[in-house]
XYZ file of C-alpha atoms in Angstrom:
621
model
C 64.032 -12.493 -64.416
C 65.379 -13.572 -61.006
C 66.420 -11.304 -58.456
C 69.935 -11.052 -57.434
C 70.900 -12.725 -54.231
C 71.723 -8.972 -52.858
C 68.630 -7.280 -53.753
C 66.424 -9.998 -52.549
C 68.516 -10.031 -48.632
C 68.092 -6.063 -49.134
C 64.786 -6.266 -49.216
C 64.020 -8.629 -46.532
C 66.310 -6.575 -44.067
C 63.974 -3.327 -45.532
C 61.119 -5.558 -44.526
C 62.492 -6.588 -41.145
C 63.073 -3.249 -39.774
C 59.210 -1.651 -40.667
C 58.433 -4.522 -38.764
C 59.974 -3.745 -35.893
C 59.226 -0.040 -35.748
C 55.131 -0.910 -36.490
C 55.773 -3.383 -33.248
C 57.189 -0.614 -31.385
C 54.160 1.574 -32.336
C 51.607 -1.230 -32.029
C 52.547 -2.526 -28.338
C 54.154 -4.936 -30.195
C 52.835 -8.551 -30.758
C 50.034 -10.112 -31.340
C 47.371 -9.087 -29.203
C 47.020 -11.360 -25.976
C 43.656 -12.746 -25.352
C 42.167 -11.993 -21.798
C 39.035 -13.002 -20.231
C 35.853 -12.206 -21.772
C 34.548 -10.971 -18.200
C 37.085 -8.523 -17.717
C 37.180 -7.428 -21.205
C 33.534 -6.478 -21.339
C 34.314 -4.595 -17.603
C 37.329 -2.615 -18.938
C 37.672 0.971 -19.943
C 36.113 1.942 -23.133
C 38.263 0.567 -26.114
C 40.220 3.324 -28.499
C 40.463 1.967 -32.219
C 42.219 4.247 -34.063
C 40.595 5.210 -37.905
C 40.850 2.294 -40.233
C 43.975 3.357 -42.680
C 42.647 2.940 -46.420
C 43.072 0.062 -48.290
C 45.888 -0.086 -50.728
C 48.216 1.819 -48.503
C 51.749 0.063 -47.691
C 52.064 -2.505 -44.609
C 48.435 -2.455 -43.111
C 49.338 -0.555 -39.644
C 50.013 -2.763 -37.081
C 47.487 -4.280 -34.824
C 45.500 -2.276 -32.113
C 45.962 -3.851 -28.552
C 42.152 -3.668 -28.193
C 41.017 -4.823 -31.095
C 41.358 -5.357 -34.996
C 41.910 -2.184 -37.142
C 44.393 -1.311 -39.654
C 42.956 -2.218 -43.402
C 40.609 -3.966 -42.513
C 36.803 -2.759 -43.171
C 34.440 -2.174 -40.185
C 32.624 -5.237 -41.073
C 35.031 -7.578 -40.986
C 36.319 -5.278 -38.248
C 33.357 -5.694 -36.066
C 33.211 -9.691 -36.676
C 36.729 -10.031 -35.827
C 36.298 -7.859 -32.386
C 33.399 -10.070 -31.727
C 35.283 -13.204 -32.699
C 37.607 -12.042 -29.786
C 35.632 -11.245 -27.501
C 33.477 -14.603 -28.381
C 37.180 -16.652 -27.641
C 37.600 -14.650 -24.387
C 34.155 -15.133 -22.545
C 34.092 -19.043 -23.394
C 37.122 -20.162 -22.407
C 36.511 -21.910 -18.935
C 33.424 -22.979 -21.354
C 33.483 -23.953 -24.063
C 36.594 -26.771 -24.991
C 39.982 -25.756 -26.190
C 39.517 -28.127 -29.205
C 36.492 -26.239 -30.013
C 37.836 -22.754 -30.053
C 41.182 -23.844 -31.778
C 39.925 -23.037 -35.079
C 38.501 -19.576 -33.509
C 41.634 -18.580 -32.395
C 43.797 -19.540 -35.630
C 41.566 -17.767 -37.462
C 42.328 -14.154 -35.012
C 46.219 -15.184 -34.987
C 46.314 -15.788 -39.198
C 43.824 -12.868 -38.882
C 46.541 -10.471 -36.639
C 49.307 -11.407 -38.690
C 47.845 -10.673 -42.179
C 46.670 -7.529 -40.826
C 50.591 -6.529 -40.339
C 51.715 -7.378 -44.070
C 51.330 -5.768 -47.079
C 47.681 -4.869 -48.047
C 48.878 -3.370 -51.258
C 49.658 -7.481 -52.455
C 46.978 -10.094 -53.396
C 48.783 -13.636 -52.702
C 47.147 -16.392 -55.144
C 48.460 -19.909 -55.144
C 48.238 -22.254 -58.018
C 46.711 -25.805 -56.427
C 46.558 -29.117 -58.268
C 47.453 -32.588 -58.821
C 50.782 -34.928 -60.088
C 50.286 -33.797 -63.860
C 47.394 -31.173 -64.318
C 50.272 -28.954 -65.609
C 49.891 -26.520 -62.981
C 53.653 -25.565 -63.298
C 53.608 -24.884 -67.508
C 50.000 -22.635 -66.078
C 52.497 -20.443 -63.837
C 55.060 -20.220 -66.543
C 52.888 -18.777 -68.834
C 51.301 -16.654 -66.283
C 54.761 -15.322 -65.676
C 55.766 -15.272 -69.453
C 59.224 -17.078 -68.797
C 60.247 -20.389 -67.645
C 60.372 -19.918 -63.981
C 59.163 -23.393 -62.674
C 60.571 -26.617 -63.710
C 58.004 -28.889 -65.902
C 59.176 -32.521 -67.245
C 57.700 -35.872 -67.127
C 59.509 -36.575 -63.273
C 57.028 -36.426 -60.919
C 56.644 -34.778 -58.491
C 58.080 -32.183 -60.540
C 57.449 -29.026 -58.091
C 59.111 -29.906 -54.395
C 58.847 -26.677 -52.675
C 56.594 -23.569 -53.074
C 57.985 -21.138 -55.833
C 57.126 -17.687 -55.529
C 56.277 -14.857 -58.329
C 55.762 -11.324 -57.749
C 55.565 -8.578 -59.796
C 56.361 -5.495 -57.731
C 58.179 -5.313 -54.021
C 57.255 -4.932 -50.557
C 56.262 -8.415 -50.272
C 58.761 -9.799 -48.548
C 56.812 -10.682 -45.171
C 53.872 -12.538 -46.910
C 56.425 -15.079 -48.998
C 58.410 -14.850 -45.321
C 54.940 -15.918 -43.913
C 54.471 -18.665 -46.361
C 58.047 -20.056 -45.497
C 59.714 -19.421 -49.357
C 63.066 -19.293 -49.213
C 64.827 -16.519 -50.891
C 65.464 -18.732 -53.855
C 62.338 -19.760 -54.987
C 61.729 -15.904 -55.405
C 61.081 -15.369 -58.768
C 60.168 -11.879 -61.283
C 58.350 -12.010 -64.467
C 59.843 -10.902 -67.455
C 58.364 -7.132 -68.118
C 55.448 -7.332 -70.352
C 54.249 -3.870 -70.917
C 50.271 -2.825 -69.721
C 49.571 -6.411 -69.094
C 52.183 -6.850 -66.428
C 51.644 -3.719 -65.045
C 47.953 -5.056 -63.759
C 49.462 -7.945 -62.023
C 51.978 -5.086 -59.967
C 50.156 -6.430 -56.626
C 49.944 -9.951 -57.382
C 52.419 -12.851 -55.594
C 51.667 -16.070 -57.013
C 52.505 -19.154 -55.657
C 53.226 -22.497 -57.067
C 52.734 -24.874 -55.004
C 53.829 -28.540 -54.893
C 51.191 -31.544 -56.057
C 48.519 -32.198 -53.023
C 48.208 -35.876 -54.000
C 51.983 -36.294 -54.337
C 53.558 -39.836 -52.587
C 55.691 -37.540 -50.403
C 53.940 -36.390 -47.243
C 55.931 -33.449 -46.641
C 54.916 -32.010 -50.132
C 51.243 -32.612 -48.922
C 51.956 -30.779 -45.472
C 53.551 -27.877 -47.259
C 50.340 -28.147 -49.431
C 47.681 -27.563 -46.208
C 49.787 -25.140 -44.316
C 50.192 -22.499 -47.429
C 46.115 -23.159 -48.587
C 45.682 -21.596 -44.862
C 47.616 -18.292 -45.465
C 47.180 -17.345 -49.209
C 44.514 -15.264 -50.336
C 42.939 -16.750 -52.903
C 43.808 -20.487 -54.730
C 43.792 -21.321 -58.443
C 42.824 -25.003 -58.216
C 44.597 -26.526 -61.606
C 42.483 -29.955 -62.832
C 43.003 -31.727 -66.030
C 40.328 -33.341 -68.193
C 41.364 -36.834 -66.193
C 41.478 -36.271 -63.117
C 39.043 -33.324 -62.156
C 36.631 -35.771 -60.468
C 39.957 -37.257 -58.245
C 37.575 -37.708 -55.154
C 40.177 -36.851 -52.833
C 40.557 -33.108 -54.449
C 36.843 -32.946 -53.438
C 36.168 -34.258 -50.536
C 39.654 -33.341 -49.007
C 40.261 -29.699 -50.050
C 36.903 -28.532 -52.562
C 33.903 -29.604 -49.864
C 35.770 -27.827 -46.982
C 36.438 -25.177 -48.611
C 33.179 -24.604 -50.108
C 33.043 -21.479 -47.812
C 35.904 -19.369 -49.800
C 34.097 -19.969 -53.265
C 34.957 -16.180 -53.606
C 38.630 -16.202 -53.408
C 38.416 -19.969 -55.555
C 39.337 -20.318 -59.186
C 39.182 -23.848 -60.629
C 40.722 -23.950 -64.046
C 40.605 -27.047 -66.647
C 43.717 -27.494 -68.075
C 44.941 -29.134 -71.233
C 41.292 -28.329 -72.978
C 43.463 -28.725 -76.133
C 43.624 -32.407 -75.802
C 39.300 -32.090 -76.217
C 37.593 -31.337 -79.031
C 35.140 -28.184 -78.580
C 31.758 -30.696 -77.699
C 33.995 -32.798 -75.425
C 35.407 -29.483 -73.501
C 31.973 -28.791 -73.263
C 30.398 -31.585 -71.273
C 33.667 -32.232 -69.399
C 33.119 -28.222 -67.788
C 29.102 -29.306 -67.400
C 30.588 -32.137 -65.114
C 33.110 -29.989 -63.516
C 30.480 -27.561 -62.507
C 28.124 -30.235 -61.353
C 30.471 -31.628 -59.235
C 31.210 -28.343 -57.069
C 27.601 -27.454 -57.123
C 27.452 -31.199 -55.101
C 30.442 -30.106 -52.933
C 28.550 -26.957 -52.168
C 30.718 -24.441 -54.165
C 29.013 -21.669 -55.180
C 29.312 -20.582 -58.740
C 30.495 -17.181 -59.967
C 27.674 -17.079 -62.842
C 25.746 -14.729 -63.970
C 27.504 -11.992 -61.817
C 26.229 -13.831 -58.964
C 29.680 -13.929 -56.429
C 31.433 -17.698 -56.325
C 33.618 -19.138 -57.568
C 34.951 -19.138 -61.125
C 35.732 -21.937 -63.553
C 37.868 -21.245 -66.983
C 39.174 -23.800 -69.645
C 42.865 -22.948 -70.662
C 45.510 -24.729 -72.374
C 48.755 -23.380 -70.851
C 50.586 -25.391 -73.646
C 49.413 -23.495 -76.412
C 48.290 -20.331 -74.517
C 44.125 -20.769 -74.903
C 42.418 -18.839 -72.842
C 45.651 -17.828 -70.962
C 44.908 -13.977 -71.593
C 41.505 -14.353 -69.776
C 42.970 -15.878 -67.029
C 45.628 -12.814 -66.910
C 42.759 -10.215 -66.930
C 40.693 -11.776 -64.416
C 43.306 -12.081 -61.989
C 44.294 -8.209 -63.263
C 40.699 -7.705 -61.778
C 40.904 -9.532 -58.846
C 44.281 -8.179 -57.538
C 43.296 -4.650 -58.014
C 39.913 -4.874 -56.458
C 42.328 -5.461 -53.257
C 39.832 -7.424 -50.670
C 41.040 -11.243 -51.114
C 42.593 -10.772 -48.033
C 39.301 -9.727 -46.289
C 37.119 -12.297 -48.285
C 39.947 -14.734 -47.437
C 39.260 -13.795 -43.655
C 35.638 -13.671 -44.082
C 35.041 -17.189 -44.923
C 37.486 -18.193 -42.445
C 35.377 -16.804 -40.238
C 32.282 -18.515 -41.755
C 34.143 -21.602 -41.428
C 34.782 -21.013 -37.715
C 31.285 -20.003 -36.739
C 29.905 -23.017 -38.328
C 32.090 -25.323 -36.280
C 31.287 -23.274 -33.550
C 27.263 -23.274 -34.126
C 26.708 -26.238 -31.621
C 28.828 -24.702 -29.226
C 26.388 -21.399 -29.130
C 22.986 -21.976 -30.939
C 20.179 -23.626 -28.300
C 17.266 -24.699 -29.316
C 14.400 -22.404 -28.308
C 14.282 -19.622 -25.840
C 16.043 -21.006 -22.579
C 15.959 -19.217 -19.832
C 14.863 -19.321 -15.935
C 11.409 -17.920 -16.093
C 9.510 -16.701 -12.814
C 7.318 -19.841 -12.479
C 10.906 -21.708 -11.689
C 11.786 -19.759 -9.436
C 8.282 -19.555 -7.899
C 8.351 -23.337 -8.025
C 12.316 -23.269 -6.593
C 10.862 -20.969 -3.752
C 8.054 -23.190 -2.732
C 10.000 -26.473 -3.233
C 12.796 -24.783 -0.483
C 9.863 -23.781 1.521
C 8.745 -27.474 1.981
C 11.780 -28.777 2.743
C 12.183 -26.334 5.827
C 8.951 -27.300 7.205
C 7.541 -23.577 6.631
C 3.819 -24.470 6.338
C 4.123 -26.592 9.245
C 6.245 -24.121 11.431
C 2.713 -21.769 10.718
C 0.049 -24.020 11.759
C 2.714 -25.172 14.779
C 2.504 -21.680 15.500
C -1.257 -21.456 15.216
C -1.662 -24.371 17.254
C 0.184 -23.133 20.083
C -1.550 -19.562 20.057
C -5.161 -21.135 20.311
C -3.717 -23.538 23.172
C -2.342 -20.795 24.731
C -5.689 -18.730 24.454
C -7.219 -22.058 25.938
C -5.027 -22.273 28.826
C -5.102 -18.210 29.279
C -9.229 -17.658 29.146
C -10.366 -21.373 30.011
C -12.160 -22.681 33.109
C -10.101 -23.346 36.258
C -11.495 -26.726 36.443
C -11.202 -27.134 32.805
C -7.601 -26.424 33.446
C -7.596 -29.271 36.465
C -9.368 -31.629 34.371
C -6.843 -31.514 31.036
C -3.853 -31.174 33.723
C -5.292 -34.405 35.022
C -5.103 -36.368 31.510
C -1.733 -35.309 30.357
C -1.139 -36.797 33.793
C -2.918 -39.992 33.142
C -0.386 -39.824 29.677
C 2.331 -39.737 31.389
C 2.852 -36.143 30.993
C 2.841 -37.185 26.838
C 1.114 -34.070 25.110
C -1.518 -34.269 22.628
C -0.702 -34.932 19.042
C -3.225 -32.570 17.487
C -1.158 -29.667 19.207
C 2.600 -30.186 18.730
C 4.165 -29.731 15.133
C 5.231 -32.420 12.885
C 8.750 -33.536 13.162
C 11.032 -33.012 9.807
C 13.612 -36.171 9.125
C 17.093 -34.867 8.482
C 17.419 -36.583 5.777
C 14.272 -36.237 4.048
C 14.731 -32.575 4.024
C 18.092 -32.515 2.562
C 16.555 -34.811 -0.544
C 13.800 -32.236 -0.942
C 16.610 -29.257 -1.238
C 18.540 -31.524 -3.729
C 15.624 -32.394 -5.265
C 14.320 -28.691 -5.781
C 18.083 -27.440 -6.796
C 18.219 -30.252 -9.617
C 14.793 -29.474 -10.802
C 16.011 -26.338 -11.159
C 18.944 -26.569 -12.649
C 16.983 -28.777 -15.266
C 14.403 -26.555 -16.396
C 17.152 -23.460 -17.055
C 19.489 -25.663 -18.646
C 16.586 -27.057 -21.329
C 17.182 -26.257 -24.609
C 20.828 -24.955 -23.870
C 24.255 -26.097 -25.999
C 26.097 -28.840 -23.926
C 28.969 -26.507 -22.524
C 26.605 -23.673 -21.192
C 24.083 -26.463 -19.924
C 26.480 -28.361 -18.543
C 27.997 -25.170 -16.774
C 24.671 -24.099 -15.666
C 24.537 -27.618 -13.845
C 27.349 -27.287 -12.317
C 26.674 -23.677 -11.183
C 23.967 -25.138 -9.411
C 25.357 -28.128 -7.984
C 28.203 -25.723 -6.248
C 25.541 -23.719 -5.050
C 23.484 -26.794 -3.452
C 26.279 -28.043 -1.413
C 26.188 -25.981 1.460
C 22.692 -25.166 0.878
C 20.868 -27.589 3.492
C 23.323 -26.746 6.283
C 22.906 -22.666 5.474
C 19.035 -23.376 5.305
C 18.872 -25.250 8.816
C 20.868 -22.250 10.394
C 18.270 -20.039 8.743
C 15.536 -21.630 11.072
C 17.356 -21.511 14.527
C 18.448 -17.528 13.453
C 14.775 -16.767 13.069
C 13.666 -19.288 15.988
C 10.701 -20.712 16.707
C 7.615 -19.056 16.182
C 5.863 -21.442 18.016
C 8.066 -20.547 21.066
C 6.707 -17.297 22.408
C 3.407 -16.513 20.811
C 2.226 -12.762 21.269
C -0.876 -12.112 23.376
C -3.521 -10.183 22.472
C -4.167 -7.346 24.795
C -7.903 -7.568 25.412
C -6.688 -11.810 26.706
C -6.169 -9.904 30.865
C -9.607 -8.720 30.376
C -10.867 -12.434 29.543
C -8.711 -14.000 32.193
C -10.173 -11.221 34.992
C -13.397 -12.160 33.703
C -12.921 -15.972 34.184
C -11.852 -15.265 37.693
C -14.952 -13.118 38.509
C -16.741 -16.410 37.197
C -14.912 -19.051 39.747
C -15.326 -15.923 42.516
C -18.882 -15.693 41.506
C -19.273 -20.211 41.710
C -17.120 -19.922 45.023
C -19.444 -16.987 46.306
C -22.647 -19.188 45.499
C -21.001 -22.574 47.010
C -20.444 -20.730 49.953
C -23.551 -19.040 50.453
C -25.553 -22.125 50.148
C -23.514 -24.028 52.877
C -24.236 -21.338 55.007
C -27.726 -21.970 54.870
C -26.934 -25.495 55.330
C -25.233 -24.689 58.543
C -27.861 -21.847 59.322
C -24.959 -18.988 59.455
C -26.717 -17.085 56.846
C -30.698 -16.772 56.264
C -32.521 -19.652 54.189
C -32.965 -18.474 50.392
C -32.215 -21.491 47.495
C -32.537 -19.573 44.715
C -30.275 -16.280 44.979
C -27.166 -18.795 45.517
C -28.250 -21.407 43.033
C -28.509 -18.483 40.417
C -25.123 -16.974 41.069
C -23.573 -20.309 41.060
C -25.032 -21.078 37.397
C -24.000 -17.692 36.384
C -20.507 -18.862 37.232
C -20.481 -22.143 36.030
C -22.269 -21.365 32.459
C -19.877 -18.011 32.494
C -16.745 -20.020 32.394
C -17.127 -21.879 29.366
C -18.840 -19.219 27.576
C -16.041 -16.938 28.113
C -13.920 -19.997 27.140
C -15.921 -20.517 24.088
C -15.664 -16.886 23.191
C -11.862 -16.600 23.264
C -11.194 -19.318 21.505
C -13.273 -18.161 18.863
C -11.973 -14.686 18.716
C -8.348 -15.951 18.919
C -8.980 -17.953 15.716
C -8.591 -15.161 13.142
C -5.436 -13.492 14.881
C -3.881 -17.318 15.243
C -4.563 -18.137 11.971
C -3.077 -14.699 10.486
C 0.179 -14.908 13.129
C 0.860 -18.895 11.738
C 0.311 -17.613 7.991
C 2.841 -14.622 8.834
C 5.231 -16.907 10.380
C 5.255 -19.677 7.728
C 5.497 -16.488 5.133
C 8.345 -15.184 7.310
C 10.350 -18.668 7.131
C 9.798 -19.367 3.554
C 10.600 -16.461 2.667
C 14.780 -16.230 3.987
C 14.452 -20.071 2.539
C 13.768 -18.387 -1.108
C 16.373 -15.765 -0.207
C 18.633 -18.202 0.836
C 18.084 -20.823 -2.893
C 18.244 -17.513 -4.420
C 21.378 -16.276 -3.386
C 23.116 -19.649 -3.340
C 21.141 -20.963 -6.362
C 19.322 -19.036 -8.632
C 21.839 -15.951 -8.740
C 24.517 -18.049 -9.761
C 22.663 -19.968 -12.523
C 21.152 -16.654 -13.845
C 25.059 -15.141 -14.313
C 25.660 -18.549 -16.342
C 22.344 -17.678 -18.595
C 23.509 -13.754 -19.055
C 27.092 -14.873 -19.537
C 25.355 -16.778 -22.438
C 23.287 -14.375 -23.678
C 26.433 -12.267 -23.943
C 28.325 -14.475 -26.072
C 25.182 -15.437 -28.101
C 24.797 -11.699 -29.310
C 28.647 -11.680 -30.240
C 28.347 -15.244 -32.064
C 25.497 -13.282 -33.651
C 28.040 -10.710 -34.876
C 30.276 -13.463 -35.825
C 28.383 -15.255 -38.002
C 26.765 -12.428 -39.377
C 23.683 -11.874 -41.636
C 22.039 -15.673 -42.597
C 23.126 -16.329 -46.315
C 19.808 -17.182 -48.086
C 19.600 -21.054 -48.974
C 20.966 -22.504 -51.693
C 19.251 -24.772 -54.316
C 22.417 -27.908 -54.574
C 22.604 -30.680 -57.050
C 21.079 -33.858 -55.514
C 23.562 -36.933 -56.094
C 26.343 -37.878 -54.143
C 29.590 -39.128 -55.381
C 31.477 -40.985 -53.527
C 35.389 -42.226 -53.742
C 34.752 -43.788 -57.093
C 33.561 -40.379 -58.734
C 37.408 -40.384 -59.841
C 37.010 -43.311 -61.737
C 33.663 -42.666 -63.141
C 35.093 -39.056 -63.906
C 38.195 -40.562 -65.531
C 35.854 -43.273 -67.540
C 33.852 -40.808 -69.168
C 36.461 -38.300 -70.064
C 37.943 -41.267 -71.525
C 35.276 -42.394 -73.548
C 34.323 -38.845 -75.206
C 38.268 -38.392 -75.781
C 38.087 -41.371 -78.155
């Protein structure tokens, strides 16, 4: 019995204004989707107690999160679903998280209807007498059935009990296509939370039926797919709607229709087949109390198995979670897509040999090894020059002379080219970049490059500023304190050569009294003294030289590693925890690992209709 046009604009206006008070105590919309980063960083989030299920209008949504009637599981995967969304979006493409985020909007607005109502559409092709199905479901002529196809232009509406004005608004049914049953005692009073939907033919010639078809499989709860013993191997119900959908086996019923035009044997085989074929498309099959989806022969002409259809759906409706088993496999569906997007392969990661490697690379490229033994060099000179022989001194002064004043090439560092150096910091910084982004998905590797790259562009300039901050170690060695001492001591030897050199001239000239061999001993004393003092410094300098070229390559290397790290390897480590972060949440998305499932081997491909059709054909006669 049809509602009058009053009642029915009553009850949407009813419907209308709960809405806008559970806005008004909600925040009011849907909930807006900020950054992951400052998400995570905000205040603690405040999600009020989840309101039972079966109670009237859900609650509205919570501006931090997903509550309402929804469980805590579904709660927690929808929160992390969000939060997923948020933290990849300058990551991950738009295209990718689309389905993500229709998923949370269908998600939000479901959440704000009626959780007390189960909304089931009846699915199926030109002719599989979906439309007699929902007539008999509803016990009175309510959709129009005839030879004309397509008979069913727009989606027709049944419901047994009120308060679901805002789903059928949802689903775009006009006010009349709303349809009631005729009462029917305890039967009808099972179906009180049921809306079922008729929906028009998805292969019919008119696009806009087939458009109204998608959009409405996308916000129902559950779907009755309708087949008939010719066309229930149509290739494009499979592959088009059955294989995609494989996911929601729990909220699927696929009923054979018109089993009265079979004999019992025929009706038989022809279900075999039908279950065969969604085992292929990966359907899962409600058997055996195992959960799946469930396949029933009915005749809605004469009413077979029409009763068990009633009672399962009484069942179904009053279990009240389609709407989160809807959700859940949406949300299967979505991590799936997502899995490339999220999943590496191994553990990547930037372990401490990279960065030791990084570090040592950086230290190459500013010359710090050769900055040390520069710096060692010019300490033992110095010690050399300090401690050494007067005449020693003369003699080397004399050959750098003879060079024209060119110094010797044992003693000066090695000169860095420009441009070789920046190569070895690009070098490093790719290398690096490389071995953390192994193993990662494309949009986090590819960020991680590109974290790196940034941080490699003003890294040559920053590291050549580094070395004239510190300057040059080799400038202004230290000097030991003991290195007077040597140099008093090495004067005392020239005094001690001048004193004999004098002596024995005096002799010659007969100043002082004739004696060769006090002279000629003080004289060797000086000349063997010099060198050996000489010999001795340069020795003992070797240790501290050594040690202060080791401390000032250390020294140099050292702000170069601090310098990659800070411009480098910090930056490319926030990429890797920013993916660690979403990889525990698309953890919580996808949930626990479903364990594998044994398919039927066999493909069928577009001519499975015909073969379908062929051998339904040939058992009918």
């Amino acid at each position: 019995m049809a509602l009058k046009p009053e009642k029915v604009a009553r009850e949407r206006e009813r419907d209308r204004v709960r809405e806008r008070e559970r806005e008004k105590e909600g925040g009011g919309g849907p909930e807006r989707w900020d950054d992951g980063l400052i998400a995570r960083r905000a205040a603690q989030r405040v999600v009020p107690e989840a309101s039972p299920v079966g109670e009237s209008g859900g609650g509205a949504e919570d501006s931090e999160g997903f509550g309402g009637s929804y469980g805590g599981g579904l709660r927690t995967r929808l929160d992390a679903l969000h939060e997923l969304v948020g933290l990849s979006r300058t990551r991950v493409e738009s295209d990718a998280l689309a389905e993500a985020g229709r998923v949370l909007d269908e998600a939000a607005a479901r959440q704000r209807l009626s959780s007390r109502h189960t909304v089931v559409a009846l699915a199926g092709a030109t002719g599989s007498g979906k439309s007699t199905l929902f007539n008999a479901l509803a016990g009175v002529a309510v959709s129009e059935t005839g030879l004309r196809r397509p008979t069913t232009s727009a989606p027709l509406a049944l419901t047994w009990s009120e308060g679901a004005a805002g789903l059928l608004d949802r689903l775009g049914v006009p006010g009349r296509l709303r349809r009631r049953p005729l009462a029917g005692g305890a039967a009808d009073a099972e179906l009180q939370s049921l809306v079922l939907i008729d929906l028009p033919d998805h292969d019919s010639a008119l696009t806009a039926h087939r458009d109204q078809v998608d959009r409405a499989l996308g916000l129902v709860d559950a779907v009755i797919w309708v087949v008939d013993p010719e066309k229930y191997a149509d290739a494009a119900l499979h592959e088009r709607y059955l294989r995609p959908l494989a996911g929601h086996a729990e909220v699927t019923f696929v009923v054979l229709n018109q089993i009265d035009r079979l004999g019992a044997e025929a009706a038989e085989l022809v279900l075999d087949d039908l279950r065969q074929l969604l085992d292929e498309d990966g359907m899962a099959l409600g058997e055996h109390g195992e959960p799946g989806a469930t396949v029933l022969p009915v005749s809605a002409l004469t009413g077979e198995g029409v009763p068990e259809l009633r009672e399962l759906l009484a069942r179904f409706v009053q279990e009240r979670t389609a709407p989160e088993r809807r959700i859940a496999a949406d949300i299967d569906a979505a991590a799936a897509k997502l899995r490339p997007s999220y999943v590496a392969d191994g553990r990547p990661g930037l372990g401490e040999r990279s960065r030791e490697q990084f570090a040592a690379r950086l230290a190459v490229a500013v010359g710090a090894q050769a900055a040390g033994e520069a710096a060692e060099r010019v300490w033992r000179r110095g010690a050399i020059r300090a401690c050494g022989s007067p005449w020693l001194r003369l003699y080397r002064w004399y050959e750098r002379r003879r060079a024209h004043g060119s110094t010797d090439p044992r003693l000066t560092s090695p000169v860095e080219d420009e441009l070789t150096a920046r190569q070895r910091v690009e070098q490093a910084v790719r290398i690096v970049a490389d071995e953390a982004s192994r193993g990662l998905p494309a949009p986090w590797a590819h960020a991680v490059r590109e974290a790196a790259t940034r941080g490699a562009e003003g890294l040559p300039e920053a590291l050549d500023e580094l070395t004239v901050t510190l300057g040059d170690p080799a400038a202004r060695p230290p000097r030991p304190a003991w290195w007077p001492a040597a140099v008093l001591a090495q004067a005392l030897m020239t005094l001690l050569q001048l004193f004999g050199a004098l002596w024995l001239v005096g002799q010659i000239l007969g100043v002082v009294e004739p004696g060769l061999l006090p002279p000629v001993l003080i004289m060797v004393a000086g000349i063997a003294g010099g060198p050996l003092i000489e010999w001795a410094c340069e020795s003992a300098v070797k240790g501290p030289a050594r040690r202060y070229g080791q401390e000032a390559g250390r020294k140099l290397a050292e702000a170069a590693a601090a310098c990659g790290r800070a411009r480098v390897l910090d930056p490319v480590s926030a990429e890797l925890l920013r993916y660690r972060e979403v990889r525990e949440q698309y953890a919580k998305v996808a949930g626990p690992r479903p364990s594998p499932r044994i398919v039927g081997v066999g493909g069928r491909r577009s001519g499975g209709a015909r073969l379908g059709a062929t051998r339904t054909g040939a058992r009918l006669r």
